[in-house]
Amino acid sequence: MCGIVGVVGNRNATDILMQGLEKLEYRGYDSAGIYVIDNPDNSRLIKSVGRIADLRSKIGIDVAGATGIGHTRWATHGQATEENAHPHTSATGRFILVHNGVIENYLQIKEDFLAGHDLKGQTDTEIAVHLVGQFVEDGLSVLEAFKKALHIIEGSYAFALIDSQDPETIYVAKNKSPLLIGLGEGYNMVCSDAMAMIRETSQFMEIHDKELVILTKDQALVSDYDGHPIERDSYTAELDLSDIGKGTYPFYMLKEIDEQPTVMRKLISTYADEQGQMTVDPAIIKSVQEADRIYILAAGTSYNAGFASKSMIETLTDTPVELGIASEWGYNMPLLSKKPMFILLSQSGETADSRQVLVKANAMGIPSLTITNVPGSTLSREASYTMLLHAGPEIAVASTKAYTAQIAALAFLSKAVGEANGKKEALDFDLVHELSLVAQSIEATLTEKDLIADKVEKLLATTRNAFYIGRGNDYYVAMEASLKLKEISYIQCEGFAAGELKHGTISLIEDDTPVLALISSSEVVAAHTRGNIQEVAARGANVLTVVEEGLHKEDDDIVVNQVHPYLSSISMVIPTQLIAYYASLQRGLDVDKPRNLAKAVTVE
Ligand code: F6R
């Protein structure tokens, strides 16, 4: 989604903005722009459709100054054109603004306050900067005009505003959309996420919803919209610059797939001590123990991770688990149990759909736990409790290591709760040992990349559609595997419960339709899935099998080391991540930045 970066102070703003925007590329965007100002008589606004590289090619040495704002736009209102790209300017050109989010009442504002204003594009953003400009024309100071606009604007937003007559200040405000302040010596910054600023500083300051910040080179003054000052401490980010590089890898996705054994081991050292005792926060354990039902709310891959963990959580904790699609539950909350507990699963911790559910849950007094990869993210701050994934930054849009880390984190939570409940299944389950075996199983699969690339070339080179099938946990892995394949290779793919295919969808199977079958469950279940493979093969399907060792046969295509059944979703998903990766690579696509997608989906 849209990304913001801004800087004021004693630095080369053009350089910092461009580096920052490059670091934000992973979030997904379709146009970009920067505004740089040296003094009121020397400023430049440059925008471009397409990649940051296209923007860079338009920037000459004349674009220089110590203050500036930059933006990557993921189109919501209006197409990806230069007119709609940010920064936007007020009617006279005096004010310049970037925005992330959606202004819900922009048409009303236009009607009520901006009659006669000539807007250049179709965005909701442009009205915000026109509004500030209009209020200043009406006689308000810049600060008063910004505050008045903030009182009127409804929806989600992160704003950074510059008055070209005062190049030493950036006005910042946010509601629901992520925004952070970065603090330097003689300069300060504002940005959608820490990754874009980590090259410049490791000192950050949070901004909460409906707060305004006046940013100068020496100060970041926080207040509410009525001007009451707010004290806010800074913190040091743990991010390491080397974590966000891709080293010698051609794509981040491959690096992140390869990092999964390390992530599993990191989770072991985080959530268990050297004796193998769980170190999950006792307050979280108690909260889950008190619940009569666990509700997992998430979107996309995180939702799939919830499903892949459902039966493990139920078996280990004895508590029923229900899954909810966040974008549905935010406004259509079903009848809940008497003592619900909500678990928000989110790699980014910023997904607007999930946040809407959390806002509702908080209003209803429901205890909540966010399991996320990003400390200090919105969902983490606003939930009752947080468990971190410790997977390191995930830059590729297609989530891989966050998915497997989510299942592993839920395993630690489930075992800790089950032990506290005295459940035999939990007490007997040596999670530390079993997860070490999972790490080894992943390592073994990672040595099969050439084999997998070869199978993919034969199976998926030209196809427009495909199916994944499986039963039990393999069905849930099939859902994730098909999401991964379609999002980065653009092959239309469905994940099916193997037994369900013959109830309708089998009519789509014709000569050479690729069907990828996952088999990791018990022998009986495996036999049923093999029966389903026969059914599709008899109708011409081209079948590829991914089978757990012990259940495999000689002519199976990919064999995965056996792991504990609670954790098989982790080991079984690895080949499917590589299948998606090679399918995308072989089609010459941008593996890390698939079209139309964004990494942090910060609009509903
Ligand atoms: C797909 C993918 C998405 C996200 C979804 C939710 O590879 O990453 O489906 O899982 O947008 O995002 P988070 O997990 O950040 O809440």
XYZ file of C-alpha atoms and ligand atoms in Angstrom:
620
model
C 0.000 0.000 0.000
C 0.993 3.642 -0.154
C 4.246 4.577 1.531
C 5.349 7.904 2.958
C 8.795 9.241 3.707
C 9.778 12.764 4.728
C 12.844 14.529 6.099
C 13.646 17.958 7.503
C 17.086 19.189 8.609
C 20.682 19.141 7.598
C 20.707 16.266 5.091
C 20.408 15.728 1.351
C 16.634 15.261 1.193
C 16.546 13.954 -2.389
C 18.937 11.172 -1.529
C 17.111 10.222 1.675
C 13.672 10.287 0.042
C 14.742 8.154 -2.912
C 16.513 5.597 -0.702
C 13.502 5.542 1.596
C 11.045 5.045 -1.267
C 13.156 2.178 -2.572
C 12.925 0.527 0.831
C 9.133 0.999 0.747
C 8.805 -0.573 -2.712
C 8.005 -3.957 -1.174
C 4.710 -2.574 0.152
C 3.344 -2.405 -3.410
C 2.661 0.713 -5.513
C 1.992 1.876 -9.031
C 3.275 5.480 -9.064
C 5.622 7.601 -6.988
C 6.710 11.176 -6.405
C 8.867 13.501 -4.335
C 8.822 17.166 -3.375
C 12.117 18.715 -2.313
C 12.592 22.280 -1.092
C 15.727 24.284 -0.403
C 14.127 27.701 0.137
C 10.768 29.263 -0.789
C 12.166 30.181 -4.217
C 13.732 26.840 -4.952
C 11.626 23.698 -4.810
C 10.818 20.826 -7.174
C 7.917 18.396 -7.491
C 8.587 15.266 -9.569
C 6.164 12.396 -10.143
C 6.150 9.280 -12.222
C 3.931 6.324 -13.050
C 5.612 2.938 -12.650
C 8.673 1.996 -10.662
C 10.927 4.104 -8.439
C 13.581 3.623 -11.127
C 11.301 5.598 -13.508
C 11.054 8.394 -10.944
C 14.818 8.336 -10.412
C 15.435 8.758 -14.133
C 13.549 12.082 -13.999
C 15.590 13.527 -11.145
C 18.476 15.805 -12.066
C 21.039 17.545 -9.834
C 18.746 20.564 -9.694
C 16.408 18.630 -7.370
C 18.179 19.564 -4.159
C 17.226 20.686 -0.667
C 17.229 19.731 2.991
C 13.476 19.215 3.373
C 11.164 16.994 1.404
C 8.371 14.449 1.276
C 8.027 11.404 -0.936
C 5.313 8.871 -1.650
C 4.584 5.572 -3.321
C 0.928 5.296 -4.332
C -1.171 2.150 -4.596
C -4.232 3.392 -6.479
C -7.579 3.382 -4.663
C -9.394 6.495 -5.940
C -8.448 7.206 -9.550
C -6.086 5.387 -11.872
C -2.308 5.234 -11.653
C -1.519 8.484 -13.487
C 0.883 11.349 -12.815
C -2.044 13.640 -11.920
C -3.173 11.200 -9.250
C 0.356 10.457 -7.974
C 1.417 12.226 -4.767
C 2.590 14.732 -3.552
C -0.468 16.888 -4.245
C -0.545 20.677 -4.100
C -3.078 23.240 -2.878
C -4.860 25.578 -5.270
C -2.062 28.193 -5.197
C 0.703 25.574 -5.013
C 1.811 26.843 -1.595
C 1.039 23.630 0.300
C 2.290 20.181 -0.637
C 0.944 16.976 0.898
C 1.304 13.187 0.801
C -1.348 10.828 2.145
C -1.774 7.141 2.889
C -5.316 5.869 3.563
C -8.827 6.639 2.371
C -10.711 9.867 3.109
C -14.292 8.667 3.374
C -16.076 12.033 3.267
C -14.009 13.607 0.480
C -16.993 14.234 -1.807
C -18.861 15.941 1.016
C -15.824 18.091 1.830
C -15.537 19.088 -1.804
C -19.169 20.142 -1.827
C -19.106 21.942 1.540
C -15.747 23.748 1.395
C -14.171 23.638 -2.041
C -16.717 25.039 -4.480
C -14.817 26.579 -7.378
C -11.626 24.652 -6.666
C -10.108 23.121 -9.759
C -8.860 19.672 -8.781
C -6.306 18.134 -11.109
C -6.924 14.425 -10.468
C -9.523 12.017 -9.098
C -7.966 11.228 -5.724
C -9.503 11.687 -2.313
C -6.170 13.142 -1.182
C -6.229 16.299 -3.249
C -9.146 17.724 -1.292
C -7.112 17.549 1.948
C -4.388 19.867 0.707
C -6.908 22.167 -0.967
C -8.774 22.305 2.321
C -5.688 23.432 4.262
C -4.895 25.991 1.544
C -8.459 27.315 1.658
C -8.453 27.716 5.444
C -5.155 29.632 5.263
C -6.651 31.869 2.548
C -9.576 32.402 4.943
C -7.120 33.795 7.515
C -6.078 30.880 9.729
C -2.440 30.136 10.582
C -1.037 27.033 8.907
C -1.250 25.027 12.130
C -4.832 26.114 12.819
C -5.787 25.357 9.213
C -4.284 21.860 9.427
C -6.057 21.199 12.743
C -9.358 22.412 11.361
C -8.958 20.135 8.335
C -8.159 17.189 10.611
C -11.344 17.789 12.570
C -13.342 17.634 9.339
C -11.643 14.749 7.527
C -13.074 11.279 8.238
C -11.480 7.969 7.379
C -7.983 6.573 7.499
C -4.962 8.721 6.865
C -1.302 9.364 7.436
C -0.423 12.889 6.288
C 2.830 14.781 5.815
C 2.368 18.421 4.803
C 4.862 21.114 3.819
C 4.243 24.865 3.601
C 6.598 26.071 0.861
C 6.886 29.415 2.689
C 8.350 27.602 5.722
C 10.673 24.847 4.495
C 11.893 24.064 8.003
C 8.721 22.331 9.188
C 6.769 19.214 8.242
C 3.246 18.870 9.664
C 2.290 15.277 10.337
C -0.926 13.567 11.492
C -2.385 10.092 11.425
C -5.543 8.091 11.991
C -5.674 4.311 11.449
C -2.838 4.363 8.864
C 0.703 3.595 10.019
C 3.239 6.422 10.463
C 6.408 6.738 12.541
C 8.841 9.519 13.423
C 12.585 8.861 13.012
C 14.926 10.983 15.121
C 18.399 12.066 13.972
C 21.145 14.542 14.922
C 20.191 17.802 13.252
C 17.410 16.198 11.210
C 14.162 14.359 11.783
C 12.135 12.067 9.578
C 8.658 10.685 9.110
C 7.856 7.410 7.447
C 5.274 4.647 7.005
C 7.628 2.057 8.411
C 10.990 1.875 10.091
C 12.592 0.005 7.235
C 12.746 3.126 5.077
C 14.651 5.071 7.742
C 16.874 2.431 9.314
C 19.843 3.495 7.159
C 19.599 6.967 8.728
C 18.592 6.270 12.329
C 17.625 3.574 14.796
C 15.762 6.028 17.092
C 12.020 6.116 16.553
C 8.916 7.608 18.104
C 5.377 6.295 17.703
C 2.471 8.471 16.654
C -0.949 7.363 17.828
C -4.258 7.884 16.074
C -5.549 11.463 16.018
C -2.207 12.936 16.988
C -0.441 15.754 15.215
C 3.330 16.244 15.077
C 5.206 19.426 14.223
C 8.503 18.189 12.892
C 11.571 20.416 12.629
C 15.231 19.514 12.414
C 15.626 19.581 16.217
C 12.173 18.702 17.538
C 9.143 16.471 17.132
C 6.309 18.144 19.051
C 3.343 15.820 19.536
C -0.145 17.073 20.429
C -3.773 16.124 20.041
C -5.910 17.948 17.479
C -6.863 20.548 20.066
C -3.221 21.409 20.692
C -2.757 19.682 24.072
C 0.902 18.592 24.183
C 1.636 14.867 24.514
C 4.870 13.438 25.968
C 6.196 10.495 23.989
C 9.408 8.569 24.602
C 11.553 7.406 21.736
C 12.703 3.796 21.347
C 15.537 2.009 19.602
C 14.485 -0.269 16.748
C 16.019 -3.731 16.703
C 16.150 -3.830 12.912
C 19.501 -4.654 11.427
C 20.322 -3.044 8.065
C 21.646 -6.378 6.795
C 18.216 -7.977 7.504
C 16.642 -5.882 4.808
C 19.155 -6.518 2.039
C 18.769 -9.463 -0.301
C 22.480 -10.263 -0.445
C 23.312 -12.514 -3.379
C 19.745 -13.758 -3.792
C 17.951 -12.878 -7.044
C 14.718 -12.285 -5.113
C 13.717 -11.678 -1.506
C 11.188 -14.494 -1.689
C 13.886 -17.115 -2.192
C 15.955 -15.643 0.655
C 12.921 -15.695 2.928
C 12.054 -19.290 2.000
C 15.640 -20.246 2.844
C 15.487 -18.447 6.203
C 12.734 -20.688 7.553
C 14.919 -23.230 9.407
C 16.591 -20.303 11.202
C 13.206 -18.801 12.050
C 12.041 -22.114 13.559
C 15.167 -22.213 15.761
C 14.726 -18.573 16.739
C 11.173 -19.338 17.863
C 12.447 -22.250 19.953
C 14.925 -19.983 21.744
C 12.248 -17.297 22.190
C 9.370 -19.376 23.527
C 11.208 -22.183 25.392
C 14.075 -22.174 27.878
C 17.121 -24.409 27.767
C 15.265 -27.173 29.610
C 12.500 -27.070 27.008
C 10.004 -25.371 29.371
C 7.583 -22.974 27.691
C 8.280 -19.277 28.308
C 5.037 -17.922 26.872
C 3.742 -14.948 28.920
C 1.614 -16.422 31.792
C -0.942 -13.621 31.333
C -1.576 -14.821 27.762
C -1.895 -18.434 28.924
C -4.405 -17.404 31.587
C -6.443 -15.384 29.126
C -6.695 -18.344 26.707
C -7.500 -20.711 29.602
C -10.415 -18.505 30.598
C -11.908 -18.542 27.088
C -14.587 -21.013 26.055
C -13.762 -20.465 22.359
C -10.827 -19.084 20.424
C -11.611 -16.953 17.375
C -8.770 -16.491 14.890
C -9.218 -13.426 12.698
C -6.940 -12.804 9.770
C -6.646 -12.230 6.028
C -5.028 -14.100 3.144
C -2.008 -16.169 4.063
C -2.411 -15.428 7.770
C -5.974 -16.756 7.577
C -4.619 -19.924 5.976
C -2.067 -20.229 8.793
C -4.946 -20.056 11.273
C -6.695 -22.965 9.543
C -3.471 -24.962 9.382
C -3.201 -24.602 13.173
C -6.842 -25.146 14.128
C -6.819 -28.854 14.889
C -3.481 -28.619 16.731
C -4.829 -25.822 18.968
C -8.059 -27.700 19.636
C -6.279 -30.948 20.499
C -3.677 -29.357 22.744
C -5.883 -26.822 24.547
C -9.286 -28.540 24.467
C -10.810 -25.251 23.330
C -12.834 -25.011 20.107
C -11.336 -22.733 17.449
C -13.321 -20.734 14.906
C -11.781 -18.901 11.958
C -13.009 -15.560 10.643
C -12.117 -13.574 7.537
C -11.254 -10.177 8.981
C -12.861 -8.170 6.169
C -16.154 -9.984 6.842
C -16.121 -9.911 10.632
C -15.307 -6.219 10.867
C -18.897 -5.442 9.918
C -20.719 -8.792 10.164
C -19.748 -10.188 13.538
C -21.544 -13.534 14.047
C -23.019 -14.750 17.325
C -20.090 -15.312 19.691
C -19.667 -17.736 22.570
C -20.054 -16.564 26.177
C -16.305 -16.139 26.830
C -14.576 -15.488 23.532
C -10.889 -14.772 23.029
C -9.742 -13.203 19.752
C -6.397 -14.015 18.171
C -5.375 -11.608 15.410
C -2.876 -13.245 13.101
C -1.025 -10.703 10.986
C 2.449 -10.645 9.514
C 2.471 -6.852 9.181
C 0.339 -5.994 12.200
C -1.156 -3.211 10.068
C -3.908 -4.908 8.049
C -6.858 -2.517 8.126
C -9.450 -5.309 7.899
C -8.003 -7.047 10.961
C -7.755 -3.766 12.795
C -11.442 -3.104 12.236
C -12.210 -6.426 13.971
C -9.913 -5.485 16.843
C -11.590 -2.105 17.266
C -14.925 -3.955 17.570
C -13.487 -6.561 19.948
C -12.041 -3.845 22.179
C -15.367 -2.037 22.257
C -17.039 -5.320 23.270
C -14.442 -5.938 26.020
C -13.195 -9.164 24.383
C -9.595 -10.100 25.318
C -7.302 -10.211 22.301
C -3.888 -11.474 21.333
C -2.028 -10.254 18.251
C 0.530 -12.632 16.759
C 2.659 -10.521 14.426
C 6.108 -10.087 12.969
C 6.247 -6.341 13.582
C 6.803 -5.050 17.118
C 4.994 -1.804 17.847
C 2.597 -2.297 14.913
C -0.978 -1.043 15.253
C -2.506 -4.466 15.942
C 0.195 -5.153 18.500
C -0.356 -1.862 20.300
C -4.110 -2.142 20.391
C -4.545 -5.782 21.443
C -4.502 -6.936 25.059
C -1.419 -9.094 24.378
C 1.215 -9.647 21.697
C 3.357 -12.601 20.660
C 6.086 -11.783 18.143
C 7.109 -14.035 15.264
C 10.802 -13.037 15.252
C 11.000 -13.970 11.570
C 12.999 -10.869 10.562
C 11.631 -8.442 7.963
C 9.603 -10.106 5.229
C 10.034 -8.002 2.099
C 8.634 -10.175 -0.707
C 4.942 -9.478 -1.105
C 4.218 -13.211 -1.034
C 4.412 -14.275 2.583
C 6.433 -17.418 3.314
C 8.390 -17.363 6.567
C 5.655 -15.429 8.374
C 3.150 -18.209 7.545
C 5.334 -20.972 8.961
C 6.317 -18.804 11.952
C 2.627 -18.182 12.727
C 1.925 -21.922 12.921
C 5.014 -22.461 15.095
C 4.082 -19.571 17.422
C 0.569 -21.014 17.780
C 2.147 -24.376 18.623
C 4.043 -22.786 21.540
C 0.903 -21.049 22.734
C -1.179 -24.245 22.473
C 1.364 -26.386 24.262
C 1.756 -23.820 27.060
C -2.023 -23.596 27.550
C -2.467 -27.368 27.284
C 0.238 -27.955 29.895
C -1.376 -25.423 32.208
C -4.644 -27.336 31.741
C -2.843 -30.614 32.491
C -3.737 -32.070 29.072
C -1.899 -35.294 28.360
C -1.517 -34.511 24.641
C 0.293 -31.269 25.545
C 2.439 -32.764 28.285
C 3.560 -35.615 25.989
C 4.304 -33.341 23.024
C 8.029 -32.462 22.967
C 7.599 -29.320 20.886
C 11.213 -28.191 21.044
C 12.427 -31.523 19.695
C 9.657 -31.776 17.109
C 10.220 -28.238 15.829
C 13.957 -28.968 15.503
C 12.971 -31.886 13.263
C 10.758 -29.523 11.268
C 13.763 -27.230 10.757
C 15.731 -30.232 9.467
C 12.874 -31.295 7.212
C 12.762 -27.782 5.712
C 16.526 -27.902 5.158
C 16.173 -31.210 3.342
C 13.457 -29.819 1.055
C 15.585 -26.756 0.327
C 18.255 -29.025 -1.163
C 15.689 -30.183 -3.758
C 15.326 -26.835 -5.518
C 16.635 -28.076 -8.888
C 14.276 -31.046 -8.850
C 11.326 -28.802 -7.971
C 12.254 -26.215 -10.635
C 12.389 -29.012 -13.209
C 8.988 -30.445 -12.206
C 7.456 -26.961 -12.318
C 8.773 -26.348 -15.801
C 7.192 -29.577 -17.039
C 3.884 -29.073 -15.254
C 3.127 -25.356 -15.194
C 5.079 -23.711 -18.031
C 2.076 -22.766 -20.156
C -1.018 -23.607 -18.130
C -3.622 -20.979 -17.246
C -5.130 -22.943 -14.368
C -4.277 -25.570 -11.769
C -5.631 -27.296 -8.650
C -4.115 -28.224 -5.330
C -5.869 -31.018 -3.425
C -5.428 -32.516 0.040
C -7.327 -33.755 3.065
C -7.194 -32.601 6.696
C -4.223 -30.307 7.269
C -3.158 -30.935 3.678
C -6.360 -29.257 2.569
C -5.429 -26.147 4.538
C -1.930 -26.257 3.063
C -3.579 -26.604 -0.369
C -5.443 -23.332 0.289
C -2.173 -21.555 1.042
C -0.297 -23.264 -1.796
C -2.893 -22.161 -4.333
C -2.936 -18.582 -3.001
C 0.855 -18.457 -3.315
C 0.838 -19.853 -6.849
C -1.836 -17.506 -8.136
C -0.496 -14.371 -6.519
C 2.971 -14.529 -8.047
C 2.568 -16.640 -11.226
C -0.936 -15.395 -12.180
C -1.992 -19.016 -12.792
C -5.579 -19.381 -11.675
C -5.416 -22.000 -8.963
C -7.850 -23.415 -6.432
C -7.087 -25.304 -3.247
C -9.614 -28.110 -2.735
C -10.515 -30.679 -0.144
C -9.587 -33.736 -2.227
C -12.891 -35.512 -1.602
C -14.900 -32.460 -2.604
C -13.645 -32.249 -6.168
C -16.042 -34.896 -7.447
C -19.009 -32.900 -6.094
C -18.813 -30.388 -8.940
C -15.382 -29.045 -9.724
C -14.092 -32.212 -11.372
C -15.980 -31.062 -14.475
C -13.126 -28.580 -14.983
C -10.530 -31.329 -15.297
C -9.512 -31.936 -18.888
C -6.410 -33.129 -20.714
C -3.250 -31.778 -19.060
C -4.974 -29.812 -16.279
C -2.308 -29.663 -13.550
C -3.444 -31.173 -10.236
C -0.970 -30.966 -7.356
C -1.789 -33.434 -4.587
C -0.555 -33.125 -0.994
C -0.368 -36.244 1.184
C 0.879 -36.168 4.746
C -1.959 -37.601 6.805
C -2.608 -41.134 8.045
C -2.486 -44.115 5.714
C -6.276 -44.296 5.425
C -6.561 -40.624 4.530
C -3.595 -40.938 2.179
C -5.331 -43.867 0.451
C -8.450 -41.741 -0.057
C -6.422 -38.894 -1.556
C -4.684 -41.373 -3.830
C -8.149 -42.495 -4.929
C -8.967 -38.878 -5.796
C -5.714 -38.660 -7.770
C -6.856 -41.655 -9.822
C -10.175 -39.953 -10.503
C -8.543 -36.828 -11.951
C -5.811 -38.769 -13.752
C -8.514 -40.848 -15.455
C -9.881 -37.584 -16.843
C -6.558 -36.486 -18.288
C -5.099 -34.436 -15.406
C -1.360 -34.009 -15.153
C -0.685 -34.926 -11.517
C 2.236 -33.897 -9.289
C 2.452 -35.437 -5.830
C 4.042 -33.965 -2.705
C 4.101 -36.753 -0.150
C 5.441 -37.215 3.346
C 8.097 -39.872 3.771
C 6.547 -43.112 5.045
C 3.425 -42.607 2.954
C 5.339 -42.184 -0.304
C 5.556 -44.528 -3.280
C 8.299 -44.880 -5.805
C 6.810 -42.656 -8.477
C 5.863 -39.759 -6.186
C 7.369 -36.480 -7.351
C 8.480 -34.690 -4.171
C 9.030 -36.452 -0.846
C 9.091 -34.446 2.388
C 10.740 -35.643 5.618
C 8.201 -36.882 8.143
C 7.447 -34.582 11.093
C 4.939 -34.585 13.968
C 1.385 -34.385 12.518
C 0.664 -31.147 14.439
C 3.474 -29.492 12.496
C 3.161 -31.113 9.078
C 1.584 -27.963 7.600
C 4.960 -26.276 8.031
C 7.029 -28.937 6.301
C 4.434 -29.602 3.578
C 4.089 -25.960 2.564
C 7.805 -25.542 1.743
C 7.749 -27.368 -1.619
C 4.628 -25.409 -2.574
C 6.391 -22.103 -1.837
C 9.203 -23.208 -4.146
C 6.683 -24.349 -6.772
C 5.133 -20.853 -6.764
C 8.568 -19.221 -6.839
C 9.788 -21.201 -9.871
C 6.476 -20.858 -11.714
C 6.769 -17.070 -11.381
C 10.487 -17.018 -12.223
C 10.043 -19.216 -15.301
C 7.338 -16.901 -16.596
C 9.727 -13.967 -16.300
C 7.605 -12.195 -13.690
C 8.711 -9.930 -10.852
C 8.558 -12.565 -8.100
C 8.803 -10.085 -5.221
C 6.370 -7.487 -6.526
C 3.387 -9.140 -8.183
C 1.018 -6.820 -9.999
C -1.808 -5.089 -8.104
C -0.671 -6.415 -4.708
C 0.618 -4.674 -1.620
C 2.551 -6.026 1.340
C 0.808 -4.120 4.102
C -2.870 -3.724 3.197
C -3.720 -0.595 5.126
C -7.105 0.168 3.542
C -10.334 -1.746 4.097
C -0.069 -13.360 0.622
C -0.077 -12.417 1.724
C -1.377 -11.826 2.108
C -1.387 -11.428 3.589
C -2.670 -10.647 3.905
C -2.739 -10.306 5.381
O 1.205 -13.892 0.397
O 0.938 -12.115 2.291
O -2.441 -12.664 1.799
O -1.308 -12.573 4.381
O -2.701 -9.478 3.150
O -1.625 -9.593 5.775
P -1.096 -9.622 7.255
O -0.628 -10.997 7.548
O 0.033 -8.629 7.265
O -2.243 -9.208 8.115
